[in-house]
mmCIF file of C-alpha atoms in Angstrom:
data_model
loop_
_atom_site.group_PDB
_atom_site.id
_atom_site.type_symbol
_atom_site.label_atom_id
_atom_site.label_comp_id
_atom_site.label_asym_id
_atom_site.label_seq_id
_atom_site.Cartn_x
_atom_site.Cartn_y
_atom_site.Cartn_z
ATOM 1 C CA ASP I 1 -15.702 -9.953 11.818
ATOM 2 C CA ILE I 2 -16.084 -9.269 8.120
ATOM 3 C CA GLN I 3 -12.880 -10.063 6.161
ATOM 4 C CA MET I 4 -11.980 -7.924 3.249
ATOM 5 C CA THR I 5 -9.706 -9.423 0.652
ATOM 6 C CA GLN I 6 -8.125 -7.296 -2.068
ATOM 7 C CA SER I 7 -6.502 -8.548 -5.252
ATOM 8 C CA PRO I 8 -3.946 -8.226 -6.554
ATOM 9 C CA SER I 9 -1.710 -7.373 -3.639
ATOM 10 C CA SER I 10 0.607 -5.499 -6.003
ATOM 11 C CA LEU I 11 0.211 -4.290 -9.550
ATOM 12 C CA SER I 12 2.689 -2.776 -12.068
ATOM 13 C CA ALA I 13 1.334 -0.483 -14.692
ATOM 14 C CA SER I 14 2.302 2.402 -16.980
ATOM 15 C CA VAL I 15 1.158 5.944 -17.186
ATOM 16 C CA GLY I 16 -1.981 5.994 -19.356
ATOM 17 C CA ASP I 17 -3.097 2.435 -18.463
ATOM 18 C CA ARG I 18 -6.419 1.487 -17.115
ATOM 19 C CA VAL I 19 -6.270 -0.576 -13.912
ATOM 20 C CA THR I 20 -8.784 -2.373 -11.783
ATOM 21 C CA ILE I 21 -8.400 -3.441 -8.173
ATOM 22 C CA THR I 22 -10.944 -5.791 -6.562
ATOM 23 C CA CYS I 23 -12.139 -6.184 -3.055
ATOM 24 C CA ARG I 24 -14.181 -9.108 -1.780
ATOM 25 C CA ALA I 25 -16.109 -9.156 1.469
ATOM 26 C CA SER I 26 -16.569 -12.398 3.446
ATOM 27 C CA GLN I 27 -20.323 -11.664 3.649
ATOM 28 C CA SER I 28 -22.689 -9.152 2.039
ATOM 29 C CA ILE I 29 -22.067 -5.565 2.917
ATOM 30 C CA THR I 30 -24.551 -4.108 0.394
ATOM 31 C CA ARG I 31 -22.795 -0.890 -0.608
ATOM 32 C CA TYR I 32 -21.094 -0.046 2.656
ATOM 33 C CA LEU I 33 -17.693 0.098 0.960
ATOM 34 C CA ASN I 34 -15.057 2.885 0.824
ATOM 35 C CA TRP I 35 -11.854 3.180 -1.182
ATOM 36 C CA TYR I 36 -8.739 5.062 0.058
ATOM 37 C CA GLN I 37 -5.410 6.007 -1.485
ATOM 38 C CA GLN I 38 -2.356 6.260 0.664
ATOM 39 C CA LYS I 39 1.023 7.675 -0.320
ATOM 40 C CA PRO I 40 4.253 7.086 1.686
ATOM 41 C CA GLY I 41 4.304 8.979 4.980
ATOM 42 C CA LYS I 42 0.806 10.402 4.395
ATOM 43 C CA ALA I 43 -2.613 9.714 5.832
ATOM 44 C CA PRO I 44 -5.068 7.802 3.715
ATOM 45 C CA LYS I 45 -7.233 9.913 1.379
ATOM 46 C CA LEU I 46 -10.900 9.044 0.624
ATOM 47 C CA LEU I 47 -11.553 8.377 -3.035
ATOM 48 C CA ILE I 48 -14.874 6.532 -3.213
ATOM 49 C CA TYR I 49 -17.675 6.035 -0.638
ATOM 50 C CA ALA I 50 -20.881 3.980 -0.825
ATOM 51 C CA ALA I 51 -19.131 1.698 -3.402
ATOM 52 C CA SER I 52 -19.412 4.083 -6.305
ATOM 53 C CA SER I 53 -19.773 7.750 -5.134
ATOM 54 C CA LEU I 54 -16.814 9.908 -5.975
ATOM 55 C CA GLN I 55 -15.634 11.969 -3.131
ATOM 56 C CA SER I 56 -15.497 15.714 -3.767
ATOM 57 C CA GLY I 57 -12.242 16.871 -5.313
ATOM 58 C CA VAL I 58 -11.245 13.394 -6.544
ATOM 59 C CA PRO I 59 -10.534 13.139 -10.318
ATOM 60 C CA SER I 60 -13.164 11.551 -12.409
ATOM 61 C CA ARG I 61 -10.665 8.984 -13.725
ATOM 62 C CA PHE I 62 -11.370 7.106 -10.504
ATOM 63 C CA SER I 63 -14.543 5.025 -10.382
ATOM 64 C CA GLY I 64 -15.981 2.357 -8.045
ATOM 65 C CA SER I 65 -18.551 -0.340 -8.607
ATOM 66 C CA GLY I 66 -20.073 -3.369 -7.042
ATOM 67 C CA SER I 67 -22.473 -4.430 -4.288
ATOM 68 C CA GLY I 68 -22.962 -7.359 -2.013
ATOM 69 C CA THR I 69 -19.631 -9.047 -1.677
ATOM 70 C CA ASP I 70 -17.676 -7.990 -4.861
ATOM 71 C CA PHE I 71 -16.304 -4.558 -5.485
ATOM 72 C CA SER I 72 -13.890 -2.931 -7.765
ATOM 73 C CA LEU I 73 -11.923 0.380 -8.091
ATOM 74 C CA THR I 74 -10.903 1.372 -11.575
ATOM 75 C CA ILE I 75 -8.400 4.043 -12.526
ATOM 76 C CA ARG I 76 -8.788 5.166 -16.107
ATOM 77 C CA SER I 77 -5.650 6.586 -17.785
ATOM 78 C CA LEU I 78 -3.135 6.339 -14.862
ATOM 79 C CA GLN I 79 -1.199 9.488 -13.916
ATOM 80 C CA TYR I 80 2.116 9.625 -12.160
ATOM 81 C CA GLU I 81 0.442 10.731 -8.933
ATOM 82 C CA ASP I 82 -1.789 7.678 -8.853
ATOM 83 C CA PHE I 83 1.030 5.299 -7.937
ATOM 84 C CA ALA I 84 0.211 4.541 -4.258
ATOM 85 C CA ILE I 85 -1.393 1.939 -2.036
ATOM 86 C CA TYR I 86 -5.123 1.517 -2.247
ATOM 87 C CA TYR I 87 -7.371 0.152 0.543
ATOM 88 C CA CYS I 88 -10.957 -0.859 0.682
ATOM 89 C CA GLN I 89 -12.913 -0.561 3.910
ATOM 90 C CA GLN I 90 -16.369 -1.885 4.892
ATOM 91 C CA THR I 91 -18.572 0.110 7.266
ATOM 92 C CA TYR I 92 -21.444 -2.351 7.337
ATOM 93 C CA SER I 93 -20.678 -3.744 10.726
ATOM 94 C CA ILE I 94 -18.201 -3.145 13.535
ATOM 95 C CA PRO I 95 -15.295 -3.630 13.367
ATOM 96 C CA TYR I 96 -15.013 -1.620 10.239
ATOM 97 C CA THR I 97 -12.249 -3.691 8.615
ATOM 98 C CA PHE I 98 -9.876 -2.763 5.810
ATOM 99 C CA GLY I 99 -8.502 -4.810 3.034
ATOM 100 C CA GLN I 100 -4.843 -5.621 3.146
ATOM 101 C CA GLY I 101 -4.047 -3.065 0.466
ATOM 102 C CA THR I 102 -2.955 -3.082 -3.166
ATOM 103 C CA LYS I 103 0.297 -1.467 -4.085
ATOM 104 C CA LEU I 104 0.206 0.101 -7.457
ATOM 105 C CA GLU I 105 3.727 0.575 -8.913
ATOM 106 C CA ILE I 106 5.080 2.051 -12.067
ATOM 107 C CA LYS I 107 6.178 -0.441 -14.713
ATOM 108 C CA GLN Z 1 -11.773 24.356 6.504
ATOM 109 C CA VAL Z 2 -12.034 21.202 8.623
ATOM 110 C CA GLN Z 3 -8.690 20.105 10.033
ATOM 111 C CA LEU Z 4 -7.474 17.555 12.590
ATOM 112 C CA VAL Z 5 -4.202 18.092 14.296
ATOM 113 C CA GLN Z 6 -2.793 15.226 16.381
ATOM 114 C CA SER Z 7 -0.243 15.275 19.247
ATOM 115 C CA GLY Z 8 3.342 14.549 18.676
ATOM 116 C CA ALA Z 9 5.228 11.309 18.443
ATOM 117 C CA GLY Z 10 6.553 9.467 21.473
ATOM 118 C CA VAL Z 11 8.423 6.500 22.767
ATOM 119 C CA GLU Z 12 6.706 4.486 25.420
ATOM 120 C CA ASN Z 13 7.810 1.558 27.671
ATOM 121 C CA PRO Z 14 6.134 -1.810 27.394
ATOM 122 C CA GLY Z 15 3.189 -2.061 29.808
ATOM 123 C CA ALA Z 16 2.710 1.719 29.889
ATOM 124 C CA SER Z 17 -0.233 3.657 28.587
ATOM 125 C CA VAL Z 18 -0.235 6.402 25.868
ATOM 126 C CA THR Z 19 -2.779 9.014 25.055
ATOM 127 C CA VAL Z 20 -2.949 10.611 21.571
ATOM 128 C CA SER Z 21 -4.945 13.675 21.058
ATOM 129 C CA CYS Z 22 -6.765 14.915 17.980
ATOM 130 C CA LYS Z 23 -7.854 18.596 17.979
ATOM 131 C CA ALA Z 24 -10.534 19.529 15.529
ATOM 132 C CA SER Z 25 -10.828 22.962 13.875
ATOM 133 C CA GLY Z 26 -13.342 24.241 11.398
ATOM 134 C CA TYR Z 27 -16.140 22.136 12.914
ATOM 135 C CA THR Z 28 -17.303 20.953 16.381
ATOM 136 C CA ILE Z 29 -16.714 17.414 17.428
ATOM 137 C CA THR Z 30 -20.334 17.145 18.380
ATOM 138 C CA SER Z 31 -21.118 17.087 14.624
ATOM 139 C CA TYR Z 32 -19.201 14.046 13.422
ATOM 140 C CA SER Z 33 -18.324 10.557 14.497
ATOM 141 C CA MET Z 34 -14.644 10.128 14.898
ATOM 142 C CA HIS Z 35 -12.667 7.023 14.120
ATOM 143 C CA TRP Z 36 -9.142 5.945 15.010
ATOM 144 C CA VAL Z 37 -7.000 3.828 12.679
ATOM 145 C CA ARG Z 38 -3.467 2.642 13.105
ATOM 146 C CA GLN Z 39 -0.791 1.386 10.821
ATOM 147 C CA ALA Z 40 2.208 -0.749 12.002
ATOM 148 C CA PRO Z 41 5.437 -0.166 10.131
ATOM 149 C CA GLY Z 42 5.133 -1.501 6.565
ATOM 150 C CA GLN Z 43 1.704 -2.901 7.272
ATOM 151 C CA GLY Z 44 -1.903 -2.087 6.344
ATOM 152 C CA LEU Z 45 -4.564 -0.109 8.106
ATOM 153 C CA GLU Z 46 -6.275 -1.334 11.266
ATOM 154 C CA TRP Z 47 -9.509 0.154 12.510
ATOM 155 C CA MET Z 48 -9.338 0.818 16.200
ATOM 156 C CA GLY Z 49 -12.665 2.307 17.223
ATOM 157 C CA ILE Z 50 -15.270 4.974 16.983
ATOM 158 C CA ILE Z 51 -16.750 7.662 19.267
ATOM 159 C CA SER Z 52 -20.230 9.040 18.479
ATOM 160 C CA PRO Z 53 -20.818 12.851 18.061
ATOM 161 C CA SER Z 54 -22.497 12.906 21.452
ATOM 162 C CA GLY Z 55 -19.568 11.080 23.018
ATOM 163 C CA ARG Z 56 -21.995 8.759 24.776
ATOM 164 C CA SER Z 57 -21.273 5.829 22.531
ATOM 165 C CA THR Z 58 -18.062 4.104 21.686
ATOM 166 C CA SER Z 59 -17.267 0.847 19.873
ATOM 167 C CA TYR Z 60 -14.016 -1.031 19.594
ATOM 168 C CA PRO Z 61 -12.807 -4.252 17.917
ATOM 169 C CA GLN Z 62 -12.662 -7.289 20.151
ATOM 170 C CA LYS Z 63 -8.931 -7.495 19.771
ATOM 171 C CA LEU Z 64 -8.465 -4.060 21.544
ATOM 172 C CA GLN Z 65 -11.462 -4.250 24.040
ATOM 173 C CA GLY Z 66 -10.291 -3.383 27.500
ATOM 174 C CA ARG Z 67 -7.101 -1.611 26.282
ATOM 175 C CA VAL Z 68 -8.360 1.212 24.122
ATOM 176 C CA THR Z 69 -10.544 4.190 25.346
ATOM 177 C CA LEU Z 70 -11.871 6.997 23.332
ATOM 178 C CA THR Z 71 -12.965 10.223 25.072
ATOM 179 C CA ARG Z 72 -13.600 13.774 24.115
ATOM 180 C CA ASP Z 73 -13.444 17.296 25.591
ATOM 181 C CA THR Z 74 -15.968 19.625 24.012
ATOM 182 C CA SER Z 75 -14.425 22.666 25.648
ATOM 183 C CA THR Z 76 -11.221 22.144 23.610
ATOM 184 C CA ASN Z 77 -12.805 20.443 20.581
ATOM 185 C CA THR Z 78 -10.410 17.491 21.235
ATOM 186 C CA VAL Z 79 -10.799 13.782 21.060
ATOM 187 C CA TYR Z 80 -8.448 11.441 22.916
ATOM 188 C CA MET Z 81 -7.347 7.877 22.271
ATOM 189 C CA GLU Z 82 -5.739 6.076 25.185
ATOM 190 C CA LEU Z 83 -4.163 2.737 24.728
ATOM 191 C CA SER Z 84 -2.923 0.731 27.829
ATOM 192 C CA GLY Z 85 -0.802 -2.251 28.403
ATOM 193 C CA LEU Z 86 1.452 -1.309 25.484
ATOM 194 C CA ARG Z 87 3.325 -3.983 23.635
ATOM 195 C CA SER Z 88 5.855 -3.919 20.975
ATOM 196 C CA GLU Z 89 3.206 -4.826 18.389
ATOM 197 C CA ASP Z 90 1.457 -1.519 19.340
ATOM 198 C CA THR Z 91 4.275 0.365 17.606
ATOM 199 C CA ALA Z 92 2.463 2.193 14.820
ATOM 200 C CA VAL Z 93 1.273 5.371 13.326
ATOM 201 C CA TYR Z 94 -2.099 6.300 14.846
ATOM 202 C CA TYR Z 95 -4.596 8.420 12.876
ATOM 203 C CA CYS Z 96 -7.875 10.060 13.788
ATOM 204 C CA ALA Z 97 -10.456 10.480 11.067
ATOM 205 C CA ILE Z 98 -14.019 11.923 10.895
ATOM 206 C CA GLN Z 99 -17.071 10.576 9.141
ATOM 207 C CA PRO Z 100 -19.958 12.946 8.356
ATOM 208 C CA LEU Z 101 -23.146 12.041 10.018
ATOM 209 C CA GLY Z 102 -26.120 10.510 8.222
ATOM 210 C CA TYR Z 103 -26.422 9.161 4.782
ATOM 211 C CA SER Z 104 -25.518 10.340 1.350
ATOM 212 C CA SER Z 105 -27.990 10.689 -1.466
ATOM 213 C CA THR Z 106 -27.285 7.071 -2.265
ATOM 214 C CA GLY Z 107 -28.807 6.060 1.078
ATOM 215 C CA PHE Z 108 -25.406 4.851 2.255
ATOM 216 C CA PRO Z 109 -23.006 6.549 4.661
ATOM 217 C CA TYR Z 110 -20.102 8.733 3.785
ATOM 218 C CA GLY Z 111 -16.556 7.582 4.203
ATOM 219 C CA LEU Z 112 -13.767 8.870 6.511
ATOM 220 C CA ASP Z 113 -13.139 12.157 4.665
ATOM 221 C CA VAL Z 114 -10.809 14.135 6.852
ATOM 222 C CA TRP Z 115 -7.736 12.606 8.558
ATOM 223 C CA GLY Z 116 -5.202 13.813 11.092
ATOM 224 C CA GLN Z 117 -1.574 13.882 10.118
ATOM 225 C CA GLY Z 118 -0.799 10.803 12.118
ATOM 226 C CA THR Z 119 1.151 10.249 15.401
ATOM 227 C CA THR Z 120 3.984 7.808 15.653
ATOM 228 C CA VAL Z 121 4.009 5.716 18.836
ATOM 229 C CA THR Z 122 6.995 3.597 19.428
ATOM 230 C CA VAL Z 123 6.934 0.965 22.192
ATOM 231 C CA SER Z 124 10.384 0.074 23.305
ATOM 232 C CA SER Z 125 12.360 -0.376 26.507
#
């Protein structure tokens, strides 16, 4: 199975900050990488697919980059509604594993 | 508007089986792959399996092989996830989610873009 490791596990930031979350795959997954946002009691929401493609309706302050084994999700100018848990997921090979999550908290 | 509505929460005995349904509206289940993902209390997301649009192909992680089964009923546009041999560690919120077929303009697939509301399954005697 491909292991997905996110860092950091948690992160404190202020409204208006720029933050970056990284995700590393245990082997190359080319660009088969998605990012999700999850808020308490809610289903995950797709933000980014194919490593860098912004899902329709997602604000442009979210961006993704990377290929191979190293990926990142950047949120430019944090808004209150962005404080949540973020997960990466690989769909290169079954099982389609998720990272352990990064909790983004208000400083 | 594409929507997935899941069946309600339940409490199950250890060793029993549970079936969670996911009814689709706004599209037909023969048009998308459907995934199942679960989340234990306070934990991360765990991918549980996928059923193809035709329903003829399913894949599961080794960890759940033999205990999880995905099926579908095209007459009701519903996909079902059955989990047998329930254990306390199966206590979780279970989600269905769909992935559009094919590849985006990037040449890579889409993500899981529509999710059900989640179904809480509690395993307890």
